[in-house]
């Protein structure tokens, strides 16, 4: 994430059994380049020792308001002022109650009172405590004041109950933090993103497909959401978890993808076709499994419609971004696609290059626009590339 190293997260840990998950969150934040200052309540220290958080964050943990050493070395007002975001994970019913009532009787609640930074609260508790109308009213009041919440998930709870109350996975809290810190410069965009491969069935157990993993399209969806866009993700079969907040439409064949895309197109302001649409489908679908026979068999393929080309013919002010997977003459072939499909931007990949293309988490792409500009980007993560693509989208929008 850009500028992560300059960003400080103050992580407040209150006393719930999910404290152990907060340790993993610290590790992930540090790994991403954040400075993390952990503040623990007295009750939290009953579950996990400060040493765990100190070791993971590389900083002394703040625990006491009235400790002379801590106050001079860390300082609660300084902490409140340093934070780009204050995260409370796990947040007990007790601490949520105290924040709502304006009580500041320990270090964490005092920092919360003194900060001007955004606050993200991750409640975690027994399901009945979570459903308690007092707590729900408190959450409602805090939301109205601009506090952010990440909903607990459902499942087995440490108290033996099943239900809503689990602290979300650290990865999901991290994603929420990324979203809250990101500039919302796509707030007016309704992005229609396609991802993944298609599967064109041949018989009930076989299909024709390609090596697309869907990672680029899903990265585009995640980053689009972080930057404030509304995202509809039309996805072929992948093993990926769709980002929360995206409207997911799962499809299998190119024909299904075409139908979904045409349906959603009217409501979109921009389309990013990252899917590796199947250009061909078996001419015949055989409803019974094909039996092995002597000698070779011939598979006849019929062309599928070119979805992006259809969109290009009726784009009506929308920004259209396509991808080009090439194995030779990258710029020439991609420019041809840009022109023929009436695109505003094309993201060309040399899929023969190491680290680029289908299954990996990185990509080295060349961006080309209608004015003939060609930008060869270095190898970067698919999320970074998604950011670059959106920067370009904004530039195109502004130049109109
Ligand atoms: N695309 C599409 N419908 C198709 C094929 C491709 O919408 N039937 C889109 C892809 O999602 C991509 C762009 O068109 O954004 C270019 O895809 P690519 O496979 O590189 O190009 P093709 O036009 O299929 O040309 P070729 O396979 O001959 O390189």
Coordinates of C-alpha atoms and ligand atoms in Angstrom, one line a residue:
X1 CA 0.0 0.0 0.0
X2 CA 1.4 3.4 -0.9
X3 CA 2.5 5.6 2.0
X4 CA 1.8 2.8 4.5
X5 CA 5.2 3.4 6.2
X6 CA 4.1 6.9 7.1
X7 CA 0.9 5.7 8.6
X8 CA 0.3 5.0 12.3
X9 CA -2.4 2.8 13.5
X10 CA -3.3 2.9 17.2
X11 CA -4.7 -0.5 18.0
X12 CA -6.8 -0.7 21.1
X13 CA -7.2 -4.2 22.5
X14 CA -10.0 -4.7 25.0
X15 CA -10.6 -7.8 27.1
X16 CA -12.2 -10.6 25.0
X17 CA -11.0 -14.0 24.1
X18 CA -10.5 -12.8 20.5
X19 CA -7.4 -10.9 21.8
X20 CA -5.3 -13.6 20.2
X21 CA -6.5 -12.7 16.8
X22 CA -5.5 -9.1 17.4
X23 CA -1.9 -10.3 17.6
X24 CA -2.2 -11.6 14.1
X25 CA -3.7 -8.3 13.0
X26 CA -0.6 -6.5 14.3
X27 CA 1.6 -8.9 12.4
X28 CA -0.3 -8.2 9.1
X29 CA -0.2 -4.4 9.7
X30 CA 3.5 -4.4 10.3
X31 CA 4.1 -6.5 7.3
X32 CA 2.3 -4.0 5.2
X33 CA 4.5 -1.2 6.5
X34 CA 2.2 0.5 9.1
X35 CA 3.6 1.7 12.4
X36 CA 1.4 0.1 15.0
X37 CA 1.0 1.4 18.5
X38 CA -0.9 -1.1 20.7
X39 CA -2.9 0.1 23.7
X40 CA -4.3 -2.6 26.0
X41 CA -6.9 -2.4 28.6
X42 CA -6.3 -4.1 32.0
X43 CA -8.8 -6.9 31.1
X44 CA -7.0 -7.6 27.8
X45 CA -3.8 -8.2 29.7
X46 CA -5.6 -11.1 31.5
X47 CA -5.9 -12.8 28.1
X48 CA -2.6 -12.0 26.3
X49 CA 0.5 -10.4 27.7
X50 CA 1.8 -7.1 26.5
X51 CA 5.0 -8.8 25.5
X52 CA 3.3 -10.6 22.6
X53 CA 2.1 -7.3 21.2
X54 CA 5.4 -5.5 21.9
X55 CA 7.3 -8.2 20.1
X56 CA 5.0 -8.1 17.1
X57 CA 4.7 -4.3 16.9
X58 CA 8.3 -3.5 17.8
X59 CA 7.1 -0.8 20.2
X60 CA 6.3 -0.7 23.9
X61 CA 2.7 -1.4 24.6
X62 CA 0.7 1.4 26.3
X63 CA -1.4 0.2 29.2
X64 CA -1.5 2.8 32.0
X65 CA -2.7 6.4 32.0
X66 CA -1.0 7.4 35.2
X67 CA 2.3 5.6 34.7
X68 CA 5.0 8.3 34.7
X69 CA 7.4 6.4 32.5
X70 CA 4.7 5.5 29.9
X71 CA 3.3 9.0 30.0
X72 CA 6.7 10.6 29.2
X73 CA 7.7 7.9 26.6
X74 CA 4.4 7.4 24.9
X75 CA 1.9 10.0 26.1
X76 CA -1.8 9.6 25.6
X77 CA -2.4 13.0 23.9
X78 CA 0.6 12.3 21.6
X79 CA -0.9 8.9 20.8
X80 CA -4.3 10.4 20.0
X81 CA -2.7 12.9 17.7
X82 CA -0.3 10.5 15.9
X83 CA -3.0 8.0 14.8
X84 CA -4.2 8.0 11.2
X85 CA -6.7 5.5 12.4
X86 CA -7.7 4.1 15.7
X87 CA -8.8 0.5 15.6
X88 CA -10.4 -1.3 18.5
X89 CA -10.2 -5.1 18.0
X90 CA -11.7 -6.9 19.8
X91 CA -14.1 -4.4 21.2
X92 CA -16.2 -5.7 24.2
X93 CA -19.7 -4.6 25.0
X94 CA -18.2 -2.8 28.0
X95 CA -15.8 -0.6 26.0
X96 CA -18.5 0.2 23.4
X97 CA -20.8 1.2 26.3
X98 CA -18.1 3.4 27.8
X99 CA -17.3 5.2 24.5
X100 CA -21.1 5.9 23.9
X101 CA -21.4 7.3 27.4
X102 CA -18.3 9.5 27.0
X103 CA -16.5 7.7 29.9
X104 CA -12.7 8.0 29.8
X105 CA -11.5 6.1 32.8
X106 CA -8.5 4.3 31.4
X107 CA -5.9 4.9 28.8
X108 CA -7.7 3.5 25.8
X109 CA -11.0 5.4 26.4
X110 CA -9.0 8.6 27.2
X111 CA -7.2 8.3 23.8
X112 CA -10.5 7.7 22.1
X113 CA -11.9 10.9 23.6
X114 CA -8.8 12.9 22.6
X115 CA -8.4 11.7 19.0
X116 CA -9.5 13.4 15.9
X117 CA -8.6 10.4 13.8
X118 CA -11.2 8.0 12.4
X119 CA -12.2 5.1 14.6
X120 CA -12.9 1.5 13.5
X121 CA -14.6 -0.7 16.0
X122 CA -14.6 -4.5 15.7
X123 CA -17.1 -5.9 18.3
X124 CA -16.6 -9.4 19.5
X125 CA -18.6 -11.1 22.2
X126 CA -21.3 -13.7 23.1
X127 CA -24.2 -13.7 20.6
X128 CA -26.8 -12.7 23.3
X129 CA -24.6 -9.8 24.4
X130 CA -24.3 -8.7 20.8
X131 CA -28.0 -8.9 20.3
X132 CA -28.7 -7.0 23.5
X133 CA -30.7 -3.9 22.6
X134 CA -28.5 -1.7 24.8
X135 CA -25.4 -2.6 22.9
X136 CA -27.3 -2.3 19.5
X137 CA -28.5 1.2 20.5
X138 CA -25.0 2.1 21.5
X139 CA -23.6 0.9 18.1
X140 CA -26.4 2.9 16.4
X141 CA -25.5 6.1 18.3
X142 CA -21.8 5.7 17.5
X143 CA -22.4 5.0 13.8
X144 CA -24.5 8.2 13.7
X145 CA -21.5 10.1 15.1
X146 CA -19.3 8.7 12.3
X147 CA -17.6 5.8 14.1
X148 CA -16.9 2.9 11.7
X149 CA -17.8 -0.7 12.5
X150 CA -16.9 -4.0 11.1
X151 CA -19.6 -6.6 11.8
X152 CA -18.8 -9.7 13.8
X153 CA -19.1 -12.9 11.9
X154 CA -21.3 -15.9 12.7
X155 CA -20.1 -19.3 13.9
X156 CA -18.9 -21.2 16.9
X157 CA -18.2 -18.8 19.8
X158 CA -15.6 -19.5 22.6
X159 CA -18.4 -19.4 25.2
X160 CA -19.9 -22.5 23.6
X161 CA -22.8 -20.7 21.8
X162 CA -23.3 -20.6 18.0
X163 CA -24.1 -17.3 16.4
X164 CA -23.0 -13.8 15.6
X165 CA -20.2 -12.5 17.7
X166 CA -16.9 -13.8 16.3
X167 CA -14.2 -11.2 15.6
X168 CA -13.8 -11.1 11.8
X169 CA -10.6 -12.7 10.4
X170 CA -7.5 -10.4 10.7
X171 CA -7.2 -10.2 6.9
X172 CA -10.8 -8.8 6.7
X173 CA -10.1 -6.2 9.4
X174 CA -7.0 -5.3 7.5
X175 CA -9.0 -4.8 4.3
X176 CA -11.4 -2.6 6.1
X177 CA -8.5 -0.5 7.4
X178 CA -7.1 -0.2 3.9
X179 CA -10.5 1.0 2.7
X180 CA -10.8 3.6 5.5
X181 CA -7.4 5.1 4.8
X182 CA -7.7 5.2 1.0
X183 CA -8.6 8.4 -0.8
X184 CA -12.2 8.1 -2.1
X185 CA -11.5 9.3 -5.6
X186 CA -13.8 6.8 -7.4
X187 CA -16.9 7.7 -5.4
X188 CA -18.9 8.7 -8.5
X189 CA -18.0 5.5 -10.5
X190 CA -20.1 2.4 -10.9
X191 CA -17.6 -0.1 -12.1
X192 CA -18.5 -3.2 -14.0
X193 CA -15.6 -5.6 -13.7
X194 CA -15.2 -9.0 -15.3
X195 CA -12.8 -11.6 -14.0
X196 CA -11.6 -15.2 -14.5
X197 CA -12.0 -17.7 -17.2
X198 CA -15.0 -19.2 -18.8
X199 CA -15.8 -22.9 -19.0
X200 CA -17.4 -24.1 -22.2
X201 CA -18.9 -27.5 -21.5
X202 CA -18.4 -30.4 -23.9
X203 CA -20.3 -33.1 -21.9
X204 CA -21.4 -33.3 -18.3
X205 CA -17.8 -33.8 -17.0
X206 CA -15.6 -32.0 -19.5
X207 CA -15.1 -28.4 -20.6
X208 CA -12.8 -26.2 -22.6
X209 CA -11.2 -23.4 -20.5
X210 CA -8.0 -21.3 -20.1
X211 CA -5.5 -20.6 -17.4
X212 CA -7.0 -17.4 -16.0
X213 CA -7.1 -17.4 -12.2
X214 CA -9.3 -14.3 -11.8
X215 CA -6.7 -12.6 -9.6
X216 CA -6.4 -9.4 -11.7
X217 CA -10.2 -8.8 -11.8
X218 CA -10.6 -9.5 -8.1
X219 CA -7.7 -7.1 -7.4
X220 CA -9.5 -4.5 -9.5
X221 CA -12.7 -5.1 -7.5
X222 CA -10.9 -4.8 -4.1
X223 CA -9.0 -1.6 -5.1
X224 CA -12.1 -0.1 -6.7
X225 CA -14.1 -0.6 -3.5
X226 CA -11.3 0.9 -1.4
X227 CA -11.3 4.0 -3.6
X228 CA -15.1 4.4 -3.1
X229 CA -16.5 3.0 -6.3
X230 CA -19.6 0.8 -6.5
X231 CA -18.5 -2.5 -7.9
X232 CA -20.3 -5.2 -9.8
X233 CA -18.1 -8.2 -10.4
X234 CA -19.1 -10.6 -13.1
X235 CA -16.9 -13.6 -12.5
X236 CA -16.2 -16.9 -14.2
X237 CA -15.3 -19.9 -12.0
X238 CA -12.4 -19.1 -9.7
X239 CA -11.2 -20.2 -6.2
X240 CA -11.1 -16.6 -5.0
X241 CA -13.1 -15.0 -2.2
X242 CA -15.1 -12.0 -3.5
X243 CA -14.5 -8.8 -1.7
X244 CA -17.2 -7.7 0.7
X245 CA -19.3 -4.9 -0.7
X246 CA -19.1 -6.1 -4.3
X247 CA -22.2 -7.3 -6.1
X248 CA -21.1 -10.7 -7.4
X249 CA -22.6 -12.3 -10.4
X250 CA -21.2 -15.7 -11.0
X251 CA -21.2 -17.1 -14.5
X252 CA -19.7 -20.0 -16.3
X253 CA -19.8 -19.7 -20.1
X254 CA -19.0 -16.7 -22.3
X255 CA -22.7 -16.6 -23.3
X256 CA -23.7 -16.3 -19.6
X257 CA -21.0 -13.6 -19.1
X258 CA -22.2 -11.7 -22.1
X259 CA -25.8 -11.8 -20.9
X260 CA -24.8 -10.5 -17.4
X261 CA -22.5 -7.8 -18.7
X262 CA -25.1 -6.5 -21.2
X263 CA -27.6 -6.4 -18.4
X264 CA -25.4 -4.5 -16.1
X265 CA -23.9 -2.2 -18.7
X266 CA -26.7 0.3 -18.6
X267 CA -26.0 1.1 -15.0
X268 CA -22.2 1.3 -15.3
X269 CA -20.0 4.4 -15.7
X270 CA -16.9 2.4 -16.6
X271 CA -16.2 -1.2 -17.6
X272 CA -13.0 -3.1 -17.0
X273 CA -12.9 -6.4 -18.9
X274 CA -10.3 -8.4 -17.1
X275 CA -11.9 -11.7 -17.8
X276 CA -10.2 -14.2 -20.2
X277 CA -13.4 -14.7 -22.2
X278 CA -13.4 -18.0 -24.1
X279 CA -13.2 -17.2 -27.8
X280 CA -14.6 -20.6 -28.7
X281 CA -17.1 -23.2 -27.4
X282 CA -17.6 -26.8 -28.4
X283 CA -20.0 -26.8 -31.3
X284 CA -22.1 -29.5 -29.7
X285 CA -22.9 -30.2 -26.1
X286 CA -23.3 -33.9 -25.5
X287 CA -25.7 -34.6 -22.6
X288 CA -24.2 -38.1 -21.8
X289 CA -20.5 -38.5 -20.9
X290 CA -18.5 -39.1 -24.1
X291 CA -17.3 -42.7 -24.1
X292 CA -13.7 -43.6 -24.9
X293 CA -13.4 -45.0 -28.4
X294 CA -10.7 -46.3 -30.7
X295 CA -8.7 -43.7 -32.6
X296 CA -8.7 -39.8 -32.4
X297 CA -11.8 -37.7 -32.0
X298 CA -12.3 -34.3 -33.7
X299 CA -13.6 -31.5 -31.6
X300 CA -15.3 -28.7 -33.6
X301 CA -15.4 -25.3 -32.0
X302 CA -17.7 -22.4 -32.7
X303 CA -16.7 -18.8 -32.1
X304 CA -18.2 -16.9 -29.2
X305 CA -19.3 -13.3 -29.5
X306 CA -16.8 -10.7 -28.6
X307 CA -18.4 -9.0 -25.6
X308 CA -16.1 -6.0 -25.4
X309 CA -16.5 -5.2 -29.1
X310 CA -20.3 -5.2 -28.5
X311 CA -19.9 -2.8 -25.6
X312 CA -17.6 -0.6 -27.7
X313 CA -20.3 -0.1 -30.3
X314 CA -22.7 1.3 -27.7
X315 CA -20.5 2.9 -25.1
X316 CA -22.2 6.2 -24.9
X317 CA -19.8 8.1 -22.7
X318 CA -18.8 5.2 -20.6
X319 CA -15.1 4.5 -20.1
X320 CA -14.1 1.1 -21.5
X321 CA -10.9 -0.6 -20.4
X322 CA -9.8 -3.9 -22.0
X323 CA -7.0 -6.3 -21.4
X324 CA -4.8 -7.9 -24.1
X325 CA -3.0 -11.1 -23.4
X326 CA -0.2 -11.3 -26.0
X327 CA 2.6 -13.7 -26.8
X328 CA 4.2 -11.6 -29.5
X329 CA 4.1 -8.0 -31.0
X330 CA 2.6 -6.6 -27.8
X331 CA 2.1 -3.0 -28.7
X332 CA 1.0 -3.6 -32.3
X333 CA -1.6 -6.3 -31.4
X334 CA -2.9 -4.4 -28.3
X335 CA -3.2 -1.1 -30.3
X336 CA -5.3 -3.0 -32.9
X337 CA -7.6 -4.3 -30.2
X338 CA -7.8 -0.8 -28.6
X339 CA -9.0 0.7 -32.0
X340 CA -11.2 -2.1 -33.2
X341 CA -13.1 -2.4 -29.9
X342 CA -13.3 1.4 -29.3
X343 CA -11.6 1.2 -26.0
X344 CA -10.3 4.2 -23.9
X345 CA -7.5 2.2 -22.4
X346 CA -5.9 -1.2 -22.9
X347 CA -3.8 -3.1 -20.5
X348 CA -1.4 -5.3 -22.4
X349 CA 0.5 -8.2 -21.0
X350 CA 3.2 -10.3 -22.4
X351 CA 2.1 -13.5 -20.9
X352 CA 5.4 -15.3 -21.8
X353 CA 7.3 -13.0 -19.4
X354 CA 8.3 -14.2 -16.0
X355 CA 5.9 -12.9 -13.2
X356 CA 3.3 -11.7 -15.7
X357 CA 0.0 -13.0 -16.7
X358 CA -2.3 -15.7 -15.4
X359 CA -1.8 -17.4 -12.1
X360 CA 0.6 -15.1 -10.2
X361 CA 0.1 -12.1 -7.9
X362 CA 2.2 -9.8 -10.0
X363 CA 2.0 -8.4 -13.4
X364 CA 4.2 -6.3 -15.8
X365 CA 1.8 -4.4 -18.0
X366 CA 1.9 -1.8 -20.8
X367 CA -0.9 0.8 -20.7
X368 CA -2.0 2.3 -24.0
X369 CA -4.6 5.0 -24.6
X370 CA -6.5 6.4 -27.6
X371 CA -4.1 9.2 -28.0
X372 CA -1.3 6.8 -28.7
X373 CA 0.5 7.1 -25.4
X374 CA 2.3 3.9 -24.4
X375 CA 3.4 3.4 -20.7
X376 CA 5.4 0.3 -19.9
X377 CA 5.1 -0.4 -16.2
X378 CA 7.6 -2.4 -14.2
X379 CA 6.7 -5.6 -12.5
X380 CA 4.2 -4.9 -9.6
X381 CA 1.5 -6.5 -7.6
X382 CA -1.9 -6.9 -9.3
X383 CA -3.3 -4.5 -6.6
X384 CA -0.7 -1.8 -7.5
X385 CA -1.5 -2.3 -11.2
X386 CA -5.2 -1.9 -10.4
X387 CA -4.4 1.4 -8.7
X388 CA -2.4 2.6 -11.8
X389 CA -5.3 1.6 -14.1
X390 CA -7.8 3.6 -11.9
X391 CA -5.4 6.6 -11.8
X392 CA -5.5 6.5 -15.6
X393 CA -9.3 6.2 -15.6
X394 CA -9.5 9.4 -13.6
X395 CA -7.1 11.1 -16.0
X396 CA -9.2 10.1 -18.9
X397 CA -12.4 11.3 -17.1
X398 CA -10.8 14.6 -16.3
X399 CA -9.5 15.2 -19.8
X400 CA -13.0 15.0 -21.3
Ligands
LIG1 N1 -12.9 -10.2 -24.9 C1 -14.3 -10.2 -24.9 N2 -14.9 -11.2 -25.6 C2 -14.3 -12.1 -26.3 C3 -12.8 -12.1 -26.2 C4 -12.2 -11.1 -25.6 O1 -14.9 -9.3 -24.3 N3 -14.9 -13.1 -26.9 C5 -12.2 -9.1 -24.2 C6 -11.3 -9.5 -23.1 O2 -11.9 -9.5 -21.8 C7 -10.2 -8.5 -23.1 C8 -10.1 -8.1 -24.6 O3 -11.4 -8.4 -25.1 O4 -10.5 -7.4 -22.3 C9 -9.0 -8.7 -25.4 O5 -9.0 -10.1 -25.1 P1 -7.9 -11.0 -25.9 O6 -8.2 -12.4 -25.6 O7 -6.5 -10.5 -25.6 O8 -8.2 -10.7 -27.3 P2 -9.1 -11.3 -28.5 O9 -9.9 -10.1 -29.0 O10 -9.8 -12.5 -28.1 O11 -8.0 -11.6 -29.6 P3 -6.9 -12.8 -29.7 O12 -7.4 -13.9 -28.8 O13 -6.9 -13.1 -31.1 O14 -5.6 -12.2 -29.2

